[in-house]
Amino acid sequence: MRNKEEKTMLEVIEPDYMAEFSCIGLLCPDTCCRGWDIVIDEATCERYEKSHNAEFKAMISRAIVHRKEETDEGEKDIACIRMGKGKRCLFLCNDGLCMIQRKTEETNLSETCRTYPRVIYIWNEEYAERSLCVSCPAVARLILERKEPLRFVTKKIAASELDGLRITDKNQRLETDCLPLRRFLIQVLQDRKLSLERRIELANEFFWKAGGLSGHHAEKKFNHLVDFYQQKLKIAETIRSQDVSAVINNTLIVHQLDGIRQLFFQRLQNPELRPSFRQQLKTVLSHWQLNEESQISQNSVQQYIEDKEFYRLFFLPQYSGLLENYLVNEVFKNIFITEEGAPFYVEWFRLLIQFVIVRALLISALPEDPEALVQEHIIECIRQTSRVIGHDGLYLQQVMSQLFANQLEEAAALQDFCNRLLGGNNLEIKEI
Ligand code: SF4
């Protein structure tokens, strides 16, 4: 009896906010049933095809479209829900309820619809990780309004609670060696004795050194690096005055602006971008006078320096906890390495470009918009960006293929780009 019970229980690690989440349904200002592609997983497609409910089957066949997508394993057929006017799901009723759920039952919803905004991984058939996505308004408030750092808890739940909700494929296996990497990234990002900017730089530096380690001595090298960065954190704490006074170096600023310009123009190429977000991107480009072709001007540099100083003096003291919780949630949710998955750096790159876009939107709004220092506005900016960038795998592919096409050393090129976006304000601490 005891054995049977143990088999059905699963260990889950999750941030301590999980139990507080509940969907706000009809009160939601931005329902998850509108504004993006809703993919229907293969198992759900098969279930729909086998349905004996003729009315339901006819409704489904009208509402599902198929498209071809390039994946690592070649061209794949992707089934999506056909979107109506305003990119609204055809199954979304005027009262905000879902027609599939109403006509049949909740278990008939696709994996995406049943799971969102939860992100659930079951690793190596042994343990699970759950977190939430800030693109949902209720989640954004839950995570970003909180003052204290995110904490992670381990609990046991009945494995059946996660039936039909996992994101991981059955055969996807986690390189468990990557977990200490993620833990240390979170430790660095939560070191509130340092400025947030410095924490991000250190986390980025550490990630590129530690993420690619492999071979017999990888563990030893990793531990050595952790010791080194522990020391670096301590030294940075003792000389915090240097930490906050950014060395104003025009070359670094030009690099940062150039990176922002590339990311923004790349994003504007998407014809389906939400008009409000498109306008926000254009406003930033025009605020810093960034054109696609011409060189970064001295006026742009000067304006950026002033805006960033404003951000450092007025924004960060009030909101670095909010940005920290956002980053830590993203790291927990996305940074892991699978045995057969994408190269180790892809998700870190995605996380950083998303953060840099959020930061650019916030910094440029400060001198222009009186609402820019209002918490609600900041949360909405992060949420929107997460929705239009974090959930768009195509954008990541486009950035990588256009900016780094034909680069033999893709990892080195991406690392260099990340360093430039963060505009390293490095302290001179000799590596041991
Ligand atoms: S976006 Fe979040 S709050 Fe809004 S309907 Fe979806 S789950 Fe509910």
GROMACS .gro file of N, CA, C and O in nm, residues 262-263 266 345 349 353 396-418 420-421:
model
  124
  262GLN      N    1   1.931   4.740  -3.313
  262GLN     CA    2   1.917   4.616  -3.390
  262GLN      C    3   1.797   4.534  -3.343
  262GLN      O    4   1.718   4.486  -3.422
  263LEU      N    5   1.782   4.522  -3.211
  263LEU     CA    6   1.671   4.442  -3.158
  263LEU      C    7   1.536   4.504  -3.193
  263LEU      O    8   1.441   4.436  -3.228
  266GLN      N    9   1.455   4.484  -3.572
  266GLN     CA   10   1.424   4.344  -3.601
  266GLN      C   11   1.279   4.312  -3.563
  266GLN      O   12   1.205   4.251  -3.636
  345TYR      N   13   2.310   2.821  -2.451
  345TYR     CA   14   2.298   2.965  -2.433
  345TYR      C   15   2.167   3.024  -2.487
  345TYR      O   16   2.139   3.141  -2.465
  349PHE      N   17   2.010   3.390  -2.379
  349PHE     CA   18   2.009   3.498  -2.477
  349PHE      C   19   1.868   3.557  -2.488
  349PHE      O   20   1.848   3.678  -2.487
  353ILE      N   21   1.774   3.948  -2.400
  353ILE     CA   22   1.722   4.046  -2.496
  353ILE      C   23   1.585   4.096  -2.451
  353ILE      O   24   1.552   4.213  -2.467
  396LEU      N   25   1.312   3.518  -3.177
  396LEU     CA   26   1.444   3.475  -3.133
  396LEU      C   27   1.523   3.417  -3.252
  396LEU      O   28   1.638   3.452  -3.275
  397GLN      N   29   1.454   3.332  -3.329
  397GLN     CA   30   1.520   3.272  -3.446
  397GLN      C   31   1.565   3.380  -3.543
  397GLN      O   32   1.674   3.375  -3.597
  398GLN      N   33   1.475   3.480  -3.565
  398GLN     CA   34   1.510   3.586  -3.661
  398GLN      C   35   1.631   3.666  -3.613
  398GLN      O   36   1.722   3.694  -3.689
  399VAL      N   37   1.630   3.701  -3.483
  399VAL     CA   38   1.743   3.779  -3.430
  399VAL      C   39   1.870   3.698  -3.448
  399VAL      O   40   1.972   3.750  -3.496
  400MET      N   41   1.863   3.570  -3.412
  400MET     CA   42   1.985   3.490  -3.420
  400MET      C   43   2.030   3.469  -3.564
  400MET      O   44   2.148   3.478  -3.594
  401SER      N   45   1.932   3.446  -3.654
  401SER     CA   46   1.976   3.418  -3.790
  401SER      C   47   2.020   3.546  -3.862
  401SER      O   48   2.111   3.543  -3.942
  402GLN      N   49   1.958   3.659  -3.830
  402GLN     CA   50   1.999   3.780  -3.902
  402GLN      C   51   2.125   3.845  -3.844
  402GLN      O   52   2.208   3.895  -3.916
  403LEU      N   53   2.134   3.844  -3.710
  403LEU     CA   54   2.250   3.912  -3.653
  403LEU      C   55   2.373   3.823  -3.652
  403LEU      O   56   2.485   3.872  -3.654
  404PHE      N   57   2.350   3.692  -3.646
  404PHE     CA   58   2.466   3.606  -3.627
  404PHE      C   59   2.481   3.500  -3.735
  404PHE      O   60   2.552   3.402  -3.717
  405ALA      N   61   2.411   3.522  -3.848
  405ALA     CA   62   2.419   3.424  -3.957
  405ALA      C   63   2.564   3.411  -4.001
  405ALA      O   64   2.640   3.509  -4.003
  406ASN      N   65   2.602   3.290  -4.033
  406ASN     CA   66   2.736   3.259  -4.083
  406ASN      C   67   2.849   3.283  -3.984
  406ASN      O   68   2.964   3.291  -4.022
  407GLN      N   69   2.817   3.302  -3.860
  407GLN     CA   70   2.924   3.318  -3.761
  407GLN      C   71   2.963   3.179  -3.716
  407GLN      O   72   2.882   3.106  -3.660
  408LEU      N   73   3.088   3.146  -3.740
  408LEU     CA   74   3.131   3.012  -3.701
  408LEU      C   75   3.120   2.995  -3.551
  408LEU      O   76   3.078   2.893  -3.499
  409GLU      N   77   3.157   3.099  -3.482
  409GLU     CA   78   3.154   3.093  -3.336
  409GLU      C   79   3.027   3.162  -3.286
  409GLU      O   80   3.031   3.271  -3.232
  410GLU      N   81   2.912   3.095  -3.306
  410GLU     CA   82   2.786   3.160  -3.269
  410GLU      C   83   2.782   3.196  -3.121
  410GLU      O   84   2.743   3.306  -3.084
  411ALA      N   85   2.826   3.103  -3.035
  411ALA     CA   86   2.821   3.129  -2.891
  411ALA      C   87   2.904   3.253  -2.856
  411ALA      O   88   2.859   3.338  -2.779
  412ALA      N   89   3.023   3.264  -2.916
  412ALA     CA   90   3.110   3.378  -2.885
  412ALA      C   91   3.046   3.508  -2.933
  412ALA      O   92   3.051   3.611  -2.865
  413ALA      N   93   2.982   3.502  -3.052
  413ALA     CA   94   2.917   3.622  -3.106
  413ALA      C   95   2.800   3.664  -3.018
  413ALA      O   96   2.780   3.783  -2.988
  414LEU      N   97   2.722   3.566  -2.971
  414LEU     CA   98   2.608   3.599  -2.884
  414LEU      C   99   2.656   3.653  -2.751
  414LEU      O  100   2.598   3.747  -2.695
  415GLN      N  101   2.763   3.595  -2.700
  415GLN     CA  102   2.817   3.641  -2.572
  415GLN      C  103   2.862   3.787  -2.584
  415GLN      O  104   2.832   3.871  -2.499
  416ASP      N  105   2.931   3.814  -2.694
  416ASP     CA  106   2.979   3.950  -2.717
  416ASP      C  107   2.861   4.048  -2.726
  416ASP      O  108   2.862   4.155  -2.667
  417PHE      N  109   2.755   4.005  -2.796
  417PHE     CA  110   2.637   4.090  -2.811
  417PHE      C  111   2.572   4.115  -2.673
  417PHE      O  112   2.535   4.228  -2.641
  418CYS      N  113   2.561   4.010  -2.591
  418CYS     CA  114   2.502   4.026  -2.456
  418CYS      C  115   2.587   4.122  -2.374
  418CYS      O  116   2.533   4.211  -2.305
  420ARG      N  117   2.774   4.357  -2.476
  420ARG     CA  118   2.759   4.495  -2.527
  420ARG      C  119   2.625   4.554  -2.486
  420ARG      O  120   2.614   4.670  -2.453
  421LEU      N  121   2.519   4.469  -2.488
  421LEU     CA  122   2.387   4.519  -2.448
  421LEU      C  123   2.385   4.564  -2.303
  421LEU      O  124   2.319   4.660  -2.266
   0.00000   0.00000   0.00000
